[in-house]
PDB file of C-alpha atoms in Angstrom:
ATOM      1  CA  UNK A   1      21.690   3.010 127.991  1.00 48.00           C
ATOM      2  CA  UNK A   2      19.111   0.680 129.854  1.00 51.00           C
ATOM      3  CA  UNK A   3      17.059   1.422 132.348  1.00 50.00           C
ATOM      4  CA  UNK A   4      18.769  -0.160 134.694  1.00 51.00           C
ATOM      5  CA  UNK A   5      21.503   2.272 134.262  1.00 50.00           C
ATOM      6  CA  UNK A   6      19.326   5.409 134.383  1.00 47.00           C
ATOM      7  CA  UNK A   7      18.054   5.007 137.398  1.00 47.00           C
ATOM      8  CA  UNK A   8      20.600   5.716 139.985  1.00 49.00           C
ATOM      9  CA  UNK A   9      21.089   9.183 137.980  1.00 52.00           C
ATOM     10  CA  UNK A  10      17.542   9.937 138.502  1.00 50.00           C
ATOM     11  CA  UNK A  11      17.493   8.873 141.839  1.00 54.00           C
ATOM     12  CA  UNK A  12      20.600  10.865 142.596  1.00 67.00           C
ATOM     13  CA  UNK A  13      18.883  14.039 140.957  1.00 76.00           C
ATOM     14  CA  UNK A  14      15.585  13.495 143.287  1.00 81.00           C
ATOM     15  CA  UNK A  15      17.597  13.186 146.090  1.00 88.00           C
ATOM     16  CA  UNK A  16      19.417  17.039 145.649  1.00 89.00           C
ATOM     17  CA  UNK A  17      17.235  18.273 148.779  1.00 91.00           C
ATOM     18  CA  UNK A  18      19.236  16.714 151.360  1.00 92.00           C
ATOM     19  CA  UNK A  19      22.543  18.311 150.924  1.00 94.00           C
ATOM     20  CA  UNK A  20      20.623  21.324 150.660  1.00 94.00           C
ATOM     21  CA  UNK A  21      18.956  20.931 153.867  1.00 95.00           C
ATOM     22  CA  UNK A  22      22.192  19.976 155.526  1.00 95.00           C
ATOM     23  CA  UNK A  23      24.004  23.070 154.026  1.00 96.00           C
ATOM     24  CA  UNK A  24      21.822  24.972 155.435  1.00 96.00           C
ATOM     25  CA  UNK A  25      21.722  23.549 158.492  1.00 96.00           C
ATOM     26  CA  UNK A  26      25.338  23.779 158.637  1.00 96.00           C
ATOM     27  CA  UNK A  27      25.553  27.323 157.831  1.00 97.00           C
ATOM     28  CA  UNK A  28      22.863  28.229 160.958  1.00 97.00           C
ATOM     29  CA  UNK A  29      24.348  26.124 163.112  1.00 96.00           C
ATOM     30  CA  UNK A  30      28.378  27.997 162.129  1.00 96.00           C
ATOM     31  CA  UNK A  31      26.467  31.487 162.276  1.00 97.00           C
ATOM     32  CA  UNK A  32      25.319  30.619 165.987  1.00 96.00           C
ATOM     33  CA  UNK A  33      28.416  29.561 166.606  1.00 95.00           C
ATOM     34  CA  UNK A  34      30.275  32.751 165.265  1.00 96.00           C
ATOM     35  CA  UNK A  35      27.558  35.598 166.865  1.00 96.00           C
ATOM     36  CA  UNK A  36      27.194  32.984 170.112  1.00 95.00           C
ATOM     37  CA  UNK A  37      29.668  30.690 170.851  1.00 94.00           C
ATOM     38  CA  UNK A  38      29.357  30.162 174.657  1.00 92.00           C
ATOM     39  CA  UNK A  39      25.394  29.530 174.113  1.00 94.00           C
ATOM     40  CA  UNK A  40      25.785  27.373 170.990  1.00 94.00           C
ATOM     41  CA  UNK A  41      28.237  25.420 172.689  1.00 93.00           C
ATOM     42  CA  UNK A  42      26.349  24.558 175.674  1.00 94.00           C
ATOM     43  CA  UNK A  43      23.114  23.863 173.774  1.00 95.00           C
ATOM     44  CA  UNK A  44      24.774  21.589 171.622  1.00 94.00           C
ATOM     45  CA  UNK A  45      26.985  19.911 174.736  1.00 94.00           C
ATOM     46  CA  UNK A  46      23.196  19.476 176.553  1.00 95.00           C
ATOM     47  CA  UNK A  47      21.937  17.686 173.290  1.00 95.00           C
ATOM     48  CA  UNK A  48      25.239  15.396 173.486  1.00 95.00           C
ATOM     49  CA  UNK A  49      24.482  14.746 176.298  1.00 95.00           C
ATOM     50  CA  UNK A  50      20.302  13.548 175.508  1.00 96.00           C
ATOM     51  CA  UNK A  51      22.551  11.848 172.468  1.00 96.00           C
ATOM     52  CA  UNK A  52      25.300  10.026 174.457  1.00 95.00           C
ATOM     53  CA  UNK A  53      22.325   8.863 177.095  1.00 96.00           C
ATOM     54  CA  UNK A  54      19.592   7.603 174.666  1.00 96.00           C
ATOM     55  CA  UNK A  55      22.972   5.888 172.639  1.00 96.00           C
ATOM     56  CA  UNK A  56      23.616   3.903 176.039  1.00 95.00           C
ATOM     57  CA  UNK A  57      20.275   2.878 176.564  1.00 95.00           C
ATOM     58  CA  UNK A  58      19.841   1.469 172.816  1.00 94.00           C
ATOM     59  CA  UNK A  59      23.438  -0.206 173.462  1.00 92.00           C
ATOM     60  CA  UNK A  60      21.720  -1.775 176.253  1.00 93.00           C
ATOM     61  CA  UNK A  61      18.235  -2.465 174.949  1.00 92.00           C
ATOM     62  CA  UNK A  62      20.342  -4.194 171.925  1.00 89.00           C
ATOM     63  CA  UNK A  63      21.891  -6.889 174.350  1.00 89.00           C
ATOM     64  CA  UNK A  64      18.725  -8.524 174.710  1.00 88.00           C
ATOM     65  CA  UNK A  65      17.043  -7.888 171.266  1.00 87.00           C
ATOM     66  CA  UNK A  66      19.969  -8.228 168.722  1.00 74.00           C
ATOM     67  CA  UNK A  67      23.111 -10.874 168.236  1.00 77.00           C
ATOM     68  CA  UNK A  68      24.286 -11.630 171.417  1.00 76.00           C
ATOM     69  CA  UNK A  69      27.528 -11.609 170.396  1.00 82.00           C
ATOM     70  CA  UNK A  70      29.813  -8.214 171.882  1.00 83.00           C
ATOM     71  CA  UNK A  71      27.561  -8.312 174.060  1.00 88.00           C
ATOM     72  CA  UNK A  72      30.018  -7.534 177.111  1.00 90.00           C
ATOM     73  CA  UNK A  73      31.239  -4.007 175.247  1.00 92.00           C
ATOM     74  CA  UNK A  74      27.570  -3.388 174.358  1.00 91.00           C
ATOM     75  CA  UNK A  75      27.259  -3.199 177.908  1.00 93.00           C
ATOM     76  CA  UNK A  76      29.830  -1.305 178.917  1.00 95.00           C
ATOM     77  CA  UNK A  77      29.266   1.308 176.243  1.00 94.00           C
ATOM     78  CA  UNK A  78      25.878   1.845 177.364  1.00 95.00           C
ATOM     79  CA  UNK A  79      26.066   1.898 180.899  1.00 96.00           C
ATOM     80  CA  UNK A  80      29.290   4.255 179.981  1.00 96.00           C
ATOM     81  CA  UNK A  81      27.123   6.454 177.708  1.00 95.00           C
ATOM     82  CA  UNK A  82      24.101   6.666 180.158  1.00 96.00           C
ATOM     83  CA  UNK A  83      26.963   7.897 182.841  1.00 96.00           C
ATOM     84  CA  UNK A  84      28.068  10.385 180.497  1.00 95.00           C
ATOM     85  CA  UNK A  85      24.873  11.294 179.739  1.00 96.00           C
ATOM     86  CA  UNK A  86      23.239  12.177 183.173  1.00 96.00           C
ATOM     87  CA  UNK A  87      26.875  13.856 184.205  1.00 96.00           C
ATOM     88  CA  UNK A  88      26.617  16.501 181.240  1.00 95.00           C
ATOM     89  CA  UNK A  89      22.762  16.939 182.124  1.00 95.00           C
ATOM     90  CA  UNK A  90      23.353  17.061 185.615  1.00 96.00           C
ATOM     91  CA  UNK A  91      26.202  19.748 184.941  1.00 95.00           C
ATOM     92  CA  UNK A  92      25.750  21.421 181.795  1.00 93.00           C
ATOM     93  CA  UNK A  93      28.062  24.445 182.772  1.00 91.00           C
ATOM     94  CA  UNK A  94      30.883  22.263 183.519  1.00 93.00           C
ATOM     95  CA  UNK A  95      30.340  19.995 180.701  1.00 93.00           C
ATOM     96  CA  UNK A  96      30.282  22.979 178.422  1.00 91.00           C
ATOM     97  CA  UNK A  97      33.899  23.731 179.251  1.00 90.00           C
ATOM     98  CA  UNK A  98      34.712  20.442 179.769  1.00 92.00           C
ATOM     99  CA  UNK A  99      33.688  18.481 176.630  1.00 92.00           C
ATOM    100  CA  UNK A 100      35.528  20.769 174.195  1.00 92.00           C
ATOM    101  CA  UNK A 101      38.586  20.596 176.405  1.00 92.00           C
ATOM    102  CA  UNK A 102      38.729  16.682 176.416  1.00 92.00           C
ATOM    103  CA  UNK A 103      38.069  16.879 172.828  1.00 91.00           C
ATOM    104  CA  UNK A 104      40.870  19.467 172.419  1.00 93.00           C
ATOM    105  CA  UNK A 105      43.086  17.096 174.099  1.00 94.00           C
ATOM    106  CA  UNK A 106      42.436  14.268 171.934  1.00 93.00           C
ATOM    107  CA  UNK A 107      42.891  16.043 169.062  1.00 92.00           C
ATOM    108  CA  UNK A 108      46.844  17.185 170.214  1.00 94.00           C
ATOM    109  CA  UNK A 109      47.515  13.540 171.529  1.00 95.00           C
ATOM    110  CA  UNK A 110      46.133  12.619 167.544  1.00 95.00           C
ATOM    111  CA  UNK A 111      48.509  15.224 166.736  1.00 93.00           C
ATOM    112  CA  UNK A 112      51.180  14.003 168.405  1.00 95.00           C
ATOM    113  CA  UNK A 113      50.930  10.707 167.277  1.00 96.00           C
ATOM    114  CA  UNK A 114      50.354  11.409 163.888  1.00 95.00           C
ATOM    115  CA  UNK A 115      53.179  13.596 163.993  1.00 94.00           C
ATOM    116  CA  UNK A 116      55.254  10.746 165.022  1.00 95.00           C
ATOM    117  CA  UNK A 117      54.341   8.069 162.265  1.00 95.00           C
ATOM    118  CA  UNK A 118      54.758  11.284 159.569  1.00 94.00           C
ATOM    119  CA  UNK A 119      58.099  11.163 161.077  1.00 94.00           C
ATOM    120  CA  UNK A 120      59.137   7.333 160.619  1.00 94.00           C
ATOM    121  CA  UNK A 121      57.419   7.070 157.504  1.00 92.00           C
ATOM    122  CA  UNK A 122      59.275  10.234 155.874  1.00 91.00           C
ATOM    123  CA  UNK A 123      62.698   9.003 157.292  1.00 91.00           C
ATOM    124  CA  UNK A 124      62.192   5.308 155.957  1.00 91.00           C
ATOM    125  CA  UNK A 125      61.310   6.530 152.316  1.00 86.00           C
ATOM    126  CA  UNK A 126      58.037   8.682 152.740  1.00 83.00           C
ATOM    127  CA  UNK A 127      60.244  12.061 151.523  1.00 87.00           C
ATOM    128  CA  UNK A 128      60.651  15.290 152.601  1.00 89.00           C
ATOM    129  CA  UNK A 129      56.436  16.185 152.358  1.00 89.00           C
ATOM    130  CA  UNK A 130      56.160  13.515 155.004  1.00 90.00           C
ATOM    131  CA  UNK A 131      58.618  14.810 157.604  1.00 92.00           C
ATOM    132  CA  UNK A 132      57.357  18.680 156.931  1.00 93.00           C
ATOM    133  CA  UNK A 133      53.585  17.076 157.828  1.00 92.00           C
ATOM    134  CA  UNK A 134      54.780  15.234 160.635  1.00 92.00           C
ATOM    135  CA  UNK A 135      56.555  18.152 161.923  1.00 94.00           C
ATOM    136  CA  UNK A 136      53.339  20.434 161.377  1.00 94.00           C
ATOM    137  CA  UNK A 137      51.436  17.927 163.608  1.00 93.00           C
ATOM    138  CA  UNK A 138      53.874  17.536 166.653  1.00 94.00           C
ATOM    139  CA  UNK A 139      54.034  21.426 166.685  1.00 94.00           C
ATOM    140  CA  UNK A 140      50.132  22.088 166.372  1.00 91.00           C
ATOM    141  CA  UNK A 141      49.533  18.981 169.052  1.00 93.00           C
ATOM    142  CA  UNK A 142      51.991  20.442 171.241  1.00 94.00           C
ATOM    143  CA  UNK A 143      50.705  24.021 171.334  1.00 92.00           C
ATOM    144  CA  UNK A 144      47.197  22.496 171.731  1.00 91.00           C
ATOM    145  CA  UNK A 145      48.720  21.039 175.233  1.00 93.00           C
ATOM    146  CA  UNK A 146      50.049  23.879 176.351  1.00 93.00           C
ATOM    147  CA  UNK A 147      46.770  25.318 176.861  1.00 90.00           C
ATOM    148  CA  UNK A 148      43.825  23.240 176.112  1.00 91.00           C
ATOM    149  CA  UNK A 149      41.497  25.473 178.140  1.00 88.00           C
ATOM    150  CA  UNK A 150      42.244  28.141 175.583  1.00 88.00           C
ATOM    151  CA  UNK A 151      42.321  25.806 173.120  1.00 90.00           C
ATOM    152  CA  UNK A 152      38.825  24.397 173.903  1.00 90.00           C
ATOM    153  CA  UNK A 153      37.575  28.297 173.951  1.00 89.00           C
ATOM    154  CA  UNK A 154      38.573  29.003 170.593  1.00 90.00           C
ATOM    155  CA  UNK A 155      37.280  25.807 169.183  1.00 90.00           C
ATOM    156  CA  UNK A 156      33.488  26.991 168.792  1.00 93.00           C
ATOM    157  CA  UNK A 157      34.940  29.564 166.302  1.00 93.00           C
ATOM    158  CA  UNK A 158      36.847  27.515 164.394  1.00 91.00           C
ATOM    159  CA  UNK A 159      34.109  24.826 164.399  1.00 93.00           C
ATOM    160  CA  UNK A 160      31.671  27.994 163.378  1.00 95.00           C
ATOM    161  CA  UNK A 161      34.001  28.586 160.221  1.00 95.00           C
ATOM    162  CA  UNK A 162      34.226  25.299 158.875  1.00 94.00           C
ATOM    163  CA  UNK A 163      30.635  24.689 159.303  1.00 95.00           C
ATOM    164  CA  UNK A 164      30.128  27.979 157.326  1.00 96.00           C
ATOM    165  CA  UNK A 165      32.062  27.020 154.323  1.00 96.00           C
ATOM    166  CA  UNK A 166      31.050  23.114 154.463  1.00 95.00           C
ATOM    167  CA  UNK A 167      27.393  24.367 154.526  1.00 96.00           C
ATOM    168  CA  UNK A 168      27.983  26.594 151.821  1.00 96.00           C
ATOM    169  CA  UNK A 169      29.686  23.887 149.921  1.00 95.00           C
ATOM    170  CA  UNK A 170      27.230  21.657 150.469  1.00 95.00           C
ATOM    171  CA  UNK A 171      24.352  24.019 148.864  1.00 96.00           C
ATOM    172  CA  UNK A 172      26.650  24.530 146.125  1.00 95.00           C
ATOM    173  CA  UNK A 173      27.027  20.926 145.697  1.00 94.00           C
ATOM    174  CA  UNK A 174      22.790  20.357 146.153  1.00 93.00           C
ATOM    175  CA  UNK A 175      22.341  23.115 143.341  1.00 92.00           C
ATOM    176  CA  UNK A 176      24.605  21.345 141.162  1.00 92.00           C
ATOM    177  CA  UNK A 177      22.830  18.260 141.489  1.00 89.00           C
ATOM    178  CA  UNK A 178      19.499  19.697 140.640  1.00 83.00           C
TER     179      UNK A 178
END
């Protein structure tokens, strides 16, 4: 082996910190979200809001700094993002039950539409496992319409469970790298 070669393994093993920091992270953040959904939930839709406004004012900044090309959509993103912004800030309660709706309703329209190429691609050769899929989606995209409100109320939970076991993966993964 050459030096050369040894180096990213080193470098991988110095680096076995940050998934550790981001486990834990993780597994605070899906604990808060367990014990205190409603107040995790509009914390973090507040600090989406700071993000989505200070994202819109670097999209604009960038116009007149960076290429100049996209420089139309660079606009409109930021002045979109800074609109965003000052609405959730402005409204945090609303924007607390509003956010994970929206986001609840993308994720059945993705559903839906997934559902619906799982469907063409198992009936023009993808097999059976394709269909089944397909089918899973339309039905879980379709119940996620029916209510989204309720939906969007159960999401912290769920959210608070996956970032419980992805933390906890993740420190398992950091410990393993040491």
């Amino acid at each position: 082996m050459t030096a050369a070669t040894m180096e990213p393994q080193t470098q991988d093993k110095s680096m076995w910190w940050i998934p550790l920091v981001g486990g834990i992270a993780a597994i605070i953040l899906g604990a808060l979200l367990l014990t205190a959904p409603a107040m995790t939930t509009a914390t973090l839709v507040v600090f989406l809001g700071i993000y989505w406004m200070v994202s819109g004012i670097i999209n604009i900044v960038s116009i007149f700094t960076g290429d100049k090309a996209g420089w139309g959509w660079r606009l409109f993103v930021g002045i979109l993002g800074i609109i965003a912004g000052i609405l959730v800030l402005q409204h945090p309660l609303w924007s607390t039950l509003l956010v994970p709706t929206v986001l609840v309703i993308v994720l059945a329209v993705d559903g839906l539409i997934i559902g619906v190429m799982q469907l063409i691609n198992g009936f023009t050769g993808g097999g059976a496992g394709a269909i089944i899929l397909g089918i899973l989606s339309i039905i879980f995209g379709i119940i996620l319409l029916a209510n989204p409100m309720l939906a969007a109320i159960g999401l912290p939970l769920v959210m608070g469970i996956f970032a419980v076991i992805g933390g906890i993966a993740a420190v398992v993964q950091a410990f393993r790298m040491k």
